Short mmCIF file of C-alpha atoms and ligand atoms in Angstrom, two decimals:
data_model
loop_
_atom_site.label_atom_id
_atom_site.label_comp_id
_atom_site.label_asym_id
_atom_site.label_seq_id
_atom_site.Cartn_x
_atom_site.Cartn_y
_atom_site.Cartn_z
CA MET A 91 0.00 0.00 0.00
CA ALA A 92 1.26 3.49 -0.83
CA MET A 93 1.61 6.25 1.72
CA GLN A 94 0.11 9.53 0.65
CA SER A 95 1.12 13.04 1.50
CA ILE A 96 -1.92 15.31 1.13
CA ASN A 97 -1.95 19.08 1.64
CA PRO A 98 -4.67 19.67 4.29
CA ALA A 99 -5.16 23.27 3.12
CA THR A 100 -6.26 22.14 -0.35
CA GLY A 101 -6.94 18.40 -0.18
CA GLU A 102 -4.45 17.87 -3.04
CA LEU A 103 -2.18 14.85 -3.27
CA VAL A 104 1.40 16.11 -2.99
CA ALA A 105 3.46 12.90 -3.02
CA GLU A 106 3.12 9.14 -2.78
CA PHE A 107 5.55 6.57 -1.43
CA ASP A 108 5.65 2.79 -1.62
CA THR A 109 5.75 1.03 1.71
CA TRP A 110 8.28 -1.69 2.46
CA ASP A 111 7.58 -5.38 2.13
CA GLN A 112 8.13 -7.67 5.11
CA ALA A 113 11.54 -8.94 3.94
CA THR A 114 12.96 -5.41 3.62
CA LEU A 115 11.60 -4.49 7.02
CA ASP A 116 13.04 -7.61 8.69
CA ASP A 117 16.47 -6.92 7.16
CA VAL A 118 16.52 -3.35 8.45
CA VAL A 119 15.45 -4.35 11.95
CA THR A 120 18.01 -7.17 12.07
CA GLN A 121 20.72 -4.74 10.92
CA ALA A 122 19.73 -2.33 13.70
CA GLY A 123 20.82 -4.97 16.21
CA TYR A 124 24.35 -4.99 14.72
CA GLU A 125 24.45 -1.19 14.71
CA PHE A 126 23.65 -1.19 18.41
CA ALA A 127 26.77 -3.13 19.31
CA ASP A 128 28.98 -0.53 17.58
CA TRP A 129 27.11 2.57 18.63
CA SER A 130 26.81 1.74 22.32
CA LYS A 131 30.35 0.41 22.74
CA LEU A 132 32.51 2.24 20.16
CA THR A 133 30.94 5.69 20.19
CA PRO A 134 31.56 7.22 23.62
CA LEU A 135 28.98 9.52 25.15
CA GLU A 136 31.12 12.61 24.44
CA ASP A 137 31.00 11.78 20.71
CA ARG A 138 27.25 11.19 20.85
CA VAL A 139 26.88 14.58 22.51
CA ALA A 140 28.98 16.24 19.81
CA LEU A 141 26.67 14.78 17.16
CA LEU A 142 23.69 16.09 19.08
CA LYS A 143 25.04 19.64 18.90
CA ARG A 144 25.38 19.26 15.12
CA LEU A 145 21.85 17.89 14.94
CA GLY A 146 20.54 21.11 16.50
CA ASP A 147 22.63 23.19 14.08
CA VAL A 148 21.30 21.33 11.03
CA LEU A 149 17.73 21.88 12.23
CA MET A 150 18.29 25.62 12.51
CA ASP A 151 20.18 25.83 9.19
CA ASP A 152 17.25 24.15 7.44
CA GLN A 153 14.51 25.61 9.67
CA SER A 154 12.47 27.35 6.99
CA LEU A 155 12.53 24.42 4.54
CA LEU A 156 11.61 21.92 7.24
CA ALA A 157 8.84 24.16 8.56
CA GLU A 158 7.42 24.52 5.06
CA LEU A 159 7.32 20.75 4.73
CA ILE A 160 5.48 20.42 8.05
CA THR A 161 2.88 22.99 6.97
CA LEU A 162 2.45 21.40 3.57
CA GLU A 163 1.97 17.93 4.99
CA MET A 164 -0.12 18.36 8.16
CA GLY A 165 -1.45 21.88 7.79
CA LYS A 166 -0.29 23.83 10.83
CA LEU A 167 0.46 27.55 10.57
CA TYR A 168 3.93 28.20 9.16
CA SER A 169 4.79 30.31 12.24
CA GLU A 170 3.93 27.33 14.46
CA ALA A 171 5.97 25.00 12.24
CA LEU A 172 9.00 27.31 12.54
CA ALA A 173 8.58 27.29 16.32
CA GLU A 174 8.34 23.48 16.29
CA VAL A 175 11.66 23.09 14.45
CA GLU A 176 13.32 25.59 16.79
CA LYS A 177 12.00 23.70 19.81
CA CYS A 178 13.59 20.51 18.45
CA ALA A 179 16.91 22.34 18.18
CA LEU A 180 16.54 23.58 21.78
CA LEU A 181 15.91 19.99 22.85
CA CYS A 182 19.18 18.97 21.17
CA ASP A 183 21.01 21.80 22.99
CA TYR A 184 19.41 20.81 26.28
CA TYR A 185 20.48 17.17 26.12
CA ALA A 186 23.88 18.14 24.68
CA GLU A 187 24.41 20.17 27.85
CA HIS A 188 22.96 17.71 30.35
CA ALA A 189 23.23 14.15 28.97
CA GLU A 190 26.60 13.47 30.58
CA GLN A 191 25.25 14.53 33.97
CA PHE A 192 21.99 12.52 33.56
CA LEU A 193 23.80 9.36 32.46
CA ALA A 194 26.70 9.56 34.91
CA ASP A 195 27.15 6.75 37.44
CA GLU A 196 25.43 7.55 40.73
CA PRO A 197 27.22 6.38 43.87
CA VAL A 198 24.92 4.92 46.55
CA GLU A 199 25.95 4.16 50.14
CA SER A 200 25.42 0.49 51.00
CA ASP A 201 27.22 -2.40 52.70
CA ALA A 202 29.54 -2.62 49.68
CA SER A 203 32.96 -0.98 49.61
CA ARG A 204 31.57 0.77 46.53
CA SER A 205 28.15 0.56 44.95
CA TYR A 206 26.54 2.68 42.29
CA VAL A 207 23.82 2.93 39.67
CA ALA A 208 24.88 2.91 36.01
CA TYR A 209 22.55 4.01 33.19
CA LEU A 210 23.32 1.67 30.29
CA PRO A 211 21.57 1.52 26.92
CA LEU A 212 18.87 -1.09 26.32
CA GLY A 213 19.25 -1.77 22.58
CA VAL A 214 16.98 -1.10 19.64
CA VAL A 215 13.93 1.03 20.49
CA LEU A 216 10.93 1.50 18.23
CA GLY A 217 9.11 4.85 18.23
CA VAL A 218 5.53 4.87 16.89
CA MET A 219 4.79 8.53 16.38
CA PRO A 220 1.86 10.81 15.42
CA TRP A 221 1.41 13.55 12.86
CA ASN A 222 0.31 16.46 15.08
CA TYR A 223 3.85 17.65 15.92
CA PRO A 224 5.60 15.61 13.24
CA PHE A 225 9.10 16.81 14.20
CA TRP A 226 8.78 17.50 17.91
CA GLN A 227 7.21 14.16 18.84
CA VAL A 228 9.95 12.30 16.95
CA PHE A 229 12.83 14.35 18.35
CA ARG A 230 11.43 14.09 21.86
CA PHE A 231 11.62 10.31 21.48
CA ALA A 232 14.76 9.93 19.37
CA VAL A 233 17.18 12.46 20.86
CA PRO A 234 17.38 11.04 24.39
CA THR A 235 17.08 7.49 23.06
CA VAL A 236 20.11 7.62 20.75
CA THR A 237 22.12 9.82 23.11
CA ALA A 238 21.73 7.17 25.80
CA GLY A 239 23.39 4.74 23.36
CA ASN A 240 20.33 3.07 21.86
CA ILE A 241 19.28 2.69 18.24
CA ALA A 242 16.04 4.43 17.21
CA LEU A 243 13.64 3.03 14.64
CA LEU A 244 10.81 5.34 13.61
CA LYS A 245 7.37 4.28 12.47
CA HIS A 246 5.85 7.66 11.71
CA ALA A 247 2.16 8.36 11.04
CA SER A 248 1.16 7.41 7.49
CA ASN A 249 0.06 10.96 6.59
CA VAL A 250 3.51 12.53 7.17
CA PRO A 251 5.96 10.41 5.13
CA GLN A 252 7.85 13.46 3.83
CA CYS A 253 8.50 14.70 7.36
CA ALA A 254 9.69 11.22 8.32
CA LEU A 255 12.18 11.15 5.44
CA ALA A 256 13.30 14.72 6.16
CA ILE A 257 14.05 13.84 9.80
CA GLU A 258 16.15 10.88 8.69
CA GLU A 259 18.03 13.25 6.39
CA VAL A 260 18.63 15.72 9.25
CA PHE A 261 20.32 12.94 11.27
CA ARG A 262 22.40 11.99 8.23
CA LYS A 263 23.46 15.60 7.58
CA ALA A 264 24.48 15.98 11.22
CA GLY A 265 26.92 13.12 10.74
CA TYR A 266 25.17 10.27 12.55
CA PRO A 267 26.37 6.93 11.18
CA ASP A 268 23.81 5.11 9.03
CA GLY A 269 21.41 3.00 11.03
CA ILE A 270 21.44 4.97 14.30
CA PHE A 271 18.12 6.58 13.38
CA THR A 272 16.10 4.85 10.68
CA ASN A 273 12.71 5.67 9.27
CA LEU A 274 10.66 2.55 8.55
CA MET A 275 8.32 3.07 5.60
CA ILE A 276 5.51 0.93 6.99
CA GLY A 277 1.87 1.23 7.93
CA SER A 278 0.53 0.30 11.37
CA ASP A 279 -0.20 -3.26 10.17
CA LYS A 280 3.54 -4.08 10.34
CA VAL A 281 4.22 -2.61 13.79
CA GLU A 282 3.47 -5.89 15.56
CA SER A 283 6.19 -7.72 13.62
CA VAL A 284 8.74 -5.05 14.58
CA ILE A 285 7.83 -5.28 18.27
CA ARG A 286 8.07 -9.08 18.16
CA HIS A 287 11.47 -8.99 16.40
CA PRO A 288 14.09 -10.32 18.85
CA THR A 289 16.37 -7.34 18.19
CA VAL A 290 13.84 -4.77 19.45
CA ARG A 291 13.93 -4.20 23.22
CA ALA A 292 11.39 -1.43 23.82
CA VAL A 293 8.68 0.73 22.25
CA SER A 294 7.60 4.32 22.73
CA LEU A 295 4.21 5.33 21.32
CA THR A 296 2.56 8.71 21.14
CA GLY A 297 -0.96 8.61 19.73
CA SER A 298 -4.47 7.44 20.45
CA GLU A 299 -5.63 5.18 23.25
CA PRO A 300 -6.55 2.26 20.90
CA ALA A 301 -3.10 2.36 19.25
CA GLY A 302 -1.50 2.47 22.72
CA ARG A 303 -3.51 -0.52 23.93
CA LYS A 304 -2.57 -2.55 20.85
CA VAL A 305 1.14 -1.76 21.02
CA ALA A 306 1.29 -2.29 24.80
CA SER A 307 -0.47 -5.66 24.56
CA VAL A 308 1.96 -6.99 21.93
CA ALA A 309 4.93 -5.60 23.86
CA GLY A 310 3.50 -7.11 27.05
CA GLU A 311 3.36 -10.55 25.46
CA GLU A 312 6.98 -10.12 24.45
CA LEU A 313 7.97 -8.67 27.86
CA LYS A 314 9.32 -5.51 26.26
CA LYS A 315 9.25 -2.13 27.91
CA THR A 316 6.80 0.53 26.71
CA VAL A 317 6.40 4.25 27.22
CA LEU A 318 2.95 5.46 26.20
CA GLU A 319 1.93 9.06 25.66
CA LEU A 320 -1.74 8.89 24.69
CA GLY A 321 -4.59 11.32 24.50
CA GLY A 322 -5.82 13.78 27.08
CA SER A 323 -8.91 15.73 28.01
CA ASP A 324 -7.19 18.38 30.05
CA ALA A 325 -9.17 20.49 32.47
CA PHE A 326 -8.72 24.27 32.50
CA ILE A 327 -10.14 25.36 35.84
CA VAL A 328 -11.04 29.02 36.29
CA LEU A 329 -11.64 29.97 39.94
CA ASP A 330 -13.85 32.89 40.94
CA ASN A 331 -10.80 34.98 41.90
CA ALA A 332 -9.08 34.53 38.52
CA ASP A 333 -8.15 37.40 36.24
CA ILE A 334 -10.75 36.65 33.54
CA LYS A 335 -8.95 38.52 30.79
CA GLN A 336 -5.73 36.62 31.43
CA ALA A 337 -7.64 33.32 31.65
CA VAL A 338 -9.42 33.98 28.33
CA ALA A 339 -6.09 34.72 26.61
CA GLY A 340 -4.73 31.47 28.04
CA ALA A 341 -7.87 29.60 26.97
CA VAL A 342 -7.60 30.75 23.35
CA LYS A 343 -3.94 29.75 23.18
CA GLY A 344 -4.38 26.57 25.18
CA ARG A 345 -7.27 25.27 23.10
CA PHE A 346 -6.63 26.50 19.56
CA LEU A 347 -2.86 26.20 19.07
CA ASN A 348 -2.10 23.63 16.33
CA ALA A 349 -5.78 23.79 15.25
CA GLY A 350 -6.63 22.20 18.59
CA GLN A 351 -4.77 19.00 17.72
CA SER A 352 -2.59 18.61 20.76
CA CYS A 353 -2.68 15.99 23.47
CA ILE A 354 -2.06 18.62 26.17
CA ALA A 355 -4.48 21.18 24.77
CA ALA A 356 -6.96 22.57 27.28
CA LYS A 357 -10.16 20.74 26.34
CA ARG A 358 -12.64 21.12 29.20
CA PHE A 359 -13.05 24.64 30.61
CA ILE A 360 -14.40 24.27 34.14
CA VAL A 361 -15.43 27.72 35.30
CA ASP A 362 -16.79 28.90 38.65
CA SER A 363 -20.50 29.59 38.09
CA MET A 364 -20.12 33.15 39.49
CA ILE A 365 -17.98 34.13 36.49
CA ALA A 366 -18.89 31.46 33.91
CA ASP A 367 -21.19 33.63 31.75
CA ASP A 368 -18.69 36.48 31.69
CA PHE A 369 -15.81 34.11 30.87
CA THR A 370 -17.80 32.39 28.08
CA ALA A 371 -18.85 35.69 26.52
CA GLN A 372 -15.24 36.97 26.49
CA PHE A 373 -13.97 33.60 25.19
CA GLN A 374 -16.52 33.67 22.34
CA ALA A 375 -15.67 37.28 21.46
CA ALA A 376 -11.94 36.51 21.41
CA ILE A 377 -12.43 33.50 19.12
CA GLU A 378 -14.75 35.29 16.70
CA ASP A 379 -12.39 38.25 16.59
CA GLN A 380 -9.12 36.37 16.28
CA PHE A 381 -9.44 33.54 13.81
CA VAL A 382 -9.16 34.05 10.07
CA ALA A 383 -8.99 30.95 7.88
CA GLY A 384 -6.54 30.90 4.99
CA ASP A 385 -3.38 29.44 3.55
CA PRO A 386 -1.34 28.32 6.58
CA MET A 387 1.82 29.58 4.82
CA ASP A 388 0.34 33.10 4.80
CA LYS A 389 1.33 35.33 7.75
CA GLU A 390 -2.20 36.79 7.97
CA THR A 391 -3.82 33.37 8.50
CA THR A 392 -4.69 32.50 12.09
CA LEU A 393 -6.99 29.49 11.53
CA ALA A 394 -5.18 26.50 10.03
CA PRO A 395 -6.86 23.39 8.65
CA MET A 396 -7.04 20.14 10.57
CA ALA A 397 -4.64 17.44 9.37
CA ARG A 398 -7.10 15.06 7.70
CA GLN A 399 -10.75 15.02 6.59
CA ASP A 400 -11.48 11.83 8.57
CA LEU A 401 -10.26 13.51 11.78
CA LEU A 402 -12.51 16.51 11.07
CA ASP A 403 -15.49 14.22 10.37
CA GLU A 404 -14.91 12.36 13.62
CA LEU A 405 -14.75 15.61 15.59
CA HIS A 406 -17.90 16.93 13.93
CA GLN A 407 -19.78 13.72 14.79
CA GLN A 408 -18.72 14.09 18.44
CA VAL A 409 -20.06 17.67 18.40
CA MET A 410 -23.35 16.70 16.72
CA LYS A 411 -23.95 13.72 19.01
CA SER A 412 -23.44 16.02 22.02
CA VAL A 413 -25.88 18.53 20.52
CA GLU A 414 -28.50 15.78 20.00
CA LEU A 415 -28.14 15.01 23.70
CA GLY A 416 -28.70 18.67 24.67
CA ALA A 417 -25.37 20.50 24.33
CA LYS A 418 -25.54 24.05 22.99
CA ILE A 419 -23.24 25.46 20.29
CA ILE A 420 -22.28 29.01 21.27
CA THR A 421 -20.15 29.53 18.19
CA GLY A 422 -18.85 27.35 15.33
CA GLY A 423 -19.91 23.72 14.91
CA TYR A 424 -19.34 23.31 11.17
CA GLN A 425 -16.73 22.68 8.45
CA LEU A 426 -15.87 25.84 6.56
CA ASP A 427 -17.20 26.03 3.01
CA ARG A 428 -13.83 26.14 1.25
CA PRO A 429 -11.25 23.62 0.04
CA GLY A 430 -9.25 21.94 2.79
CA TYR A 431 -10.10 20.59 6.22
CA TYR A 432 -11.06 23.75 8.12
CA TYR A 433 -13.32 23.49 11.15
CA ALA A 434 -14.81 26.61 12.67
CA PRO A 435 -13.54 27.33 16.22
CA THR A 436 -16.35 26.04 18.40
CA ILE A 437 -17.63 26.43 21.97
CA LEU A 438 -20.08 23.98 23.51
CA THR A 439 -22.03 24.61 26.72
CA ASN A 440 -24.87 22.77 28.54
CA VAL A 441 -22.67 19.67 28.53
CA THR A 442 -23.77 16.74 30.70
CA SER A 443 -22.15 13.46 31.71
CA ASN A 444 -23.94 11.34 29.05
CA MET A 445 -22.31 13.21 26.14
CA PRO A 446 -19.16 12.61 24.06
CA ALA A 447 -18.24 16.19 24.97
CA TYR A 448 -18.00 15.13 28.60
CA ASN A 449 -16.36 11.73 28.17
CA GLU A 450 -14.23 11.73 25.04
CA GLU A 451 -11.15 13.54 23.82
CA PHE A 452 -12.01 16.29 21.29
CA PHE A 453 -8.92 16.48 19.05
CA GLY A 454 -9.58 19.71 17.18
CA PRO A 455 -10.76 23.31 17.65
CA VAL A 456 -13.69 22.67 20.01
CA ALA A 457 -13.86 23.99 23.57
CA ILE A 458 -16.25 22.57 26.16
CA VAL A 459 -17.37 24.88 28.97
CA LEU A 460 -18.67 23.39 32.23
CA LYS A 461 -19.82 25.27 35.34
CA ALA A 462 -18.59 24.47 38.85
CA SER A 463 -20.23 25.59 42.09
CA GLU A 464 -16.98 25.68 44.12
CA PRO A 465 -13.29 24.62 43.88
CA ALA A 466 -14.00 21.08 45.16
CA HIS A 467 -16.70 20.65 42.51
CA ALA A 468 -14.29 21.96 39.84
CA LEU A 469 -11.65 19.43 40.87
CA GLY A 470 -14.25 16.64 40.89
CA LEU A 471 -15.24 17.55 37.31
CA ALA A 472 -11.57 17.79 36.28
CA ASN A 473 -10.96 14.26 37.55
CA ALA A 474 -14.18 12.81 36.08
CA THR A 475 -12.39 11.56 32.98
CA ASP A 476 -10.47 8.43 32.06
CA PHE A 477 -7.60 10.63 30.90
CA GLY A 478 -4.88 12.23 33.04
CA LEU A 479 -2.31 14.06 30.94
CA GLY A 480 -2.15 17.73 31.92
CA GLY A 481 -4.33 20.52 33.23
CA SER A 482 -4.30 24.08 34.46
CA ILE A 483 -5.78 26.14 37.28
CA TRP A 484 -6.37 29.88 37.05
CA GLY A 485 -6.81 32.04 40.16
CA ASN A 486 -5.01 34.55 42.35
CA ASP A 487 -4.97 32.37 45.49
CA ILE A 488 -1.84 30.36 44.68
CA ALA A 489 -1.95 28.27 47.87
CA THR A 490 -5.46 27.00 47.01
CA ALA A 491 -4.44 26.43 43.39
CA GLU A 492 -1.38 24.43 44.44
CA THR A 493 -3.43 22.24 46.77
CA MET A 494 -5.86 21.62 43.92
CA ALA A 495 -2.95 20.93 41.55
CA ARG A 496 -1.77 18.10 43.79
CA GLY A 497 -5.29 16.67 43.79
CA MET A 498 -5.65 16.80 40.01
CA GLU A 499 -5.19 13.33 38.49
CA SER A 500 -2.70 14.30 35.78
CA GLY A 501 0.97 14.10 34.86
CA ALA A 502 1.28 17.91 35.01
CA THR A 503 -0.73 20.83 36.32
CA PHE A 504 0.12 24.43 35.46
CA ILE A 505 -1.06 27.41 37.50
CA ASN A 506 -2.01 30.61 35.66
CA SER A 507 -0.55 29.29 32.41
CA SER A 508 -1.78 26.94 29.75
CA THR A 509 0.07 23.63 29.65
CA PHE A 510 3.14 23.10 27.47
CA SER A 511 6.09 20.74 27.25
CA ASP A 512 9.54 21.90 28.36
CA PRO A 513 12.70 19.82 27.85
CA ARG A 514 13.69 20.56 31.48
CA LEU A 515 10.52 19.04 32.96
CA PRO A 516 9.18 15.48 32.74
CA PHE A 517 6.26 14.94 30.38
CA GLY A 518 3.71 12.13 30.49
CA GLY A 519 0.40 11.04 31.91
CA VAL A 520 -1.51 8.87 34.34
CA LYS A 521 -4.74 6.85 33.88
CA ASN A 522 -5.58 6.25 30.20
CA SER A 523 -3.19 8.99 29.09
CA GLY A 524 -0.38 6.45 29.41
CA TYR A 525 2.70 5.90 31.52
CA GLY A 526 6.39 6.60 31.53
CA ARG A 527 7.98 9.99 31.08
CA GLU A 528 9.67 11.85 28.26
CA LEU A 529 12.07 14.82 28.46
CA SER A 530 14.29 15.86 31.41
CA ALA A 531 16.50 13.40 33.33
CA GLN A 532 13.57 10.97 33.70
CA GLY A 533 13.05 10.85 29.93
CA ILE A 534 16.62 9.95 28.99
CA ARG A 535 16.67 7.20 31.62
CA GLU A 536 13.45 5.50 30.41
CA PHE A 537 15.28 3.45 27.81
CA THR A 538 18.27 2.55 29.92
CA ASN A 539 19.14 -0.46 32.00
CA ILE A 540 19.25 1.16 35.44
CA LYS A 541 21.94 -1.14 36.65
CA THR A 542 23.25 -1.80 40.15
CA ILE A 543 26.98 -2.42 40.43
CA TRP A 544 28.20 -3.67 43.84
CA VAL A 545 31.82 -4.17 44.83
CA LYS A 546 32.66 -6.10 48.01
P1 LIG B 898 -3.25 7.00 15.87
O1 LIG B 898 -3.07 6.71 17.29
O2 LIG B 898 -4.04 6.04 15.06
O3 LIG B 898 -1.79 7.16 15.19
C1 LIG B 898 -0.61 7.43 15.91
C2 LIG B 898 0.48 6.46 15.46
O4 LIG B 898 0.12 5.13 15.84
C3 LIG B 898 0.64 6.42 13.94
O5 LIG B 898 2.00 6.21 13.63
C4 LIG B 898 -0.19 5.23 13.55
O6 LIG B 898 0.17 4.67 12.31
C5 LIG B 898 0.10 4.28 14.70
N1 LIG B 898 -0.93 3.26 14.91
C6 LIG B 898 -2.26 3.39 14.80
N2 LIG B 898 -2.88 2.23 15.10
C7 LIG B 898 -1.92 1.34 15.39
C8 LIG B 898 -1.92 -0.04 15.76
N3 LIG B 898 -3.05 -0.72 15.90
N4 LIG B 898 -0.75 -0.65 15.97
C9 LIG B 898 0.40 0.04 15.84
N5 LIG B 898 0.48 1.33 15.49
C10 LIG B 898 -0.67 2.00 15.28
O7 LIG B 898 -3.83 8.44 15.68
P2 LIG B 898 -4.70 9.02 14.47
O8 LIG B 898 -3.79 9.62 13.49
O9 LIG B 898 -5.68 8.08 13.90
O10 LIG B 898 -5.51 10.12 15.28
C11 LIG B 898 -6.67 9.67 15.97
C12 LIG B 898 -6.70 10.15 17.38
O11 LIG B 898 -5.50 9.84 18.09
C13 LIG B 898 -6.81 11.64 17.55
O12 LIG B 898 -8.10 12.07 17.33
C14 LIG B 898 -6.33 11.81 18.97
O13 LIG B 898 -7.35 11.50 19.86
C15 LIG B 898 -5.24 10.79 19.09
N6 LIG B 898 -3.91 11.36 18.89
C16 LIG B 898 -3.20 11.70 19.99
C17 LIG B 898 -1.96 12.26 19.84
C18 LIG B 898 -1.14 12.65 21.01
O14 LIG B 898 -0.32 13.55 20.89
N7 LIG B 898 -1.28 11.99 22.14
C19 LIG B 898 -1.38 12.54 18.52
C20 LIG B 898 -2.21 12.12 17.42
C21 LIG B 898 -3.43 11.54 17.62
P3 LIG B 898 -0.68 5.00 10.97
O15 LIG B 898 -0.63 6.46 10.79
O16 LIG B 898 0.04 4.24 9.93
O17 LIG B 898 -2.05 4.48 11.24
#
């Protein structure tokens, strides 16, 4: 089956690529096992760090071309694509500066004359990655993985094959030996065979809950480690003492960045009932004022298309089903009448617990506003989801907000800011949002053998 690259702003087919047959795939995965022996033993950490610095430089040298490719293939605004490439370069700089510290032996006092923890590479690691941040998600997986001495195999989402090939080329240009980072041209039907291959030791997946369950179950049967970064339905709690203007600005950014297609986007706006009508009116006004659909390469455009028509259709069905059950559309709720996959920025209110809007992840430009009678009620609503990725709390009583943050069932809670990922801080979820952590010291150690060495 061919992989297709389609421009979401026009719906036009841009490029097509043949996928690999099973024999080609098996050869590449087998070869990765041989590469591991050389890379982990013959390329010392200081050399791996030097390559990492070059990787960041290549990204910045080619920033505009790479950003253009991202926009062409998955539709985000060019300005956001430029920022994505820059963030990947910052990630390279971050690990170039800190990898030696994070991977250094750690002495531990025990009954031994000397005992310590060593962070040793695991082997070949498969990354199954999504299209929404087609560079960032891959770099976030691959940079710490290869720097720790592992080999990275990438199975990228089928709608971003050009980005996948471009990333492989960035590694090559930076001087990485062949085979340290390899893009596998395969669809999801061949992922199971890669996980079951004896050479592969671990898998990292970022994507939907069903994909995570499938990958984790195969890896579980094979007793191979997984890190899963799945969906989220992050709460954005606005307390009665919040600065509404600031909260509305955060809400617009937190919900509509990347056309709403982010796992840590604010999705459920839980607002104290004393200020809910005011907040909703200001939120609606800001959205209607701010978003102009157009070519995502154009500087004037502020509303980008969604990445695929099927994703838009799915989102629209979730909206319509919620409306049938009594939800109210305050603004939006339709696909724009123009070529491409543009969905009008939407706000839903009157949402109740029997609706998709209450229970499911909405992966696009749709905000759900719920009312809370008091902080405890707001926290209860925030936790009434199977997901647990991120969340935010807005209010001027920081002590109360921090107490609530600890009670929020999520991998991260931000106070008076919308949620974002930062290389310096661990990133990941609880509940059905997955497990394991990316970024920071925790992220680079996920795919290591955390080994005890004990000397009598
Ligand atoms: P998927 O989860 O289907 O895709 C993510 C990656 O997983 C892709 O590389 C995909 O490959 C692969 N994949 C899918 N199914 C399997 C499987 N059974 N076994 C192995 N690999 C698999 O996301 P979609 O693109 O379909 O988007 C659907 C939903 O996923 C979104 O609406 C959103 O809820 C969630 N999502 C979450 C993201 C996040 O950041 N957490 C990112 C993207 C999506 P292929 O493309 O070849 O199918």
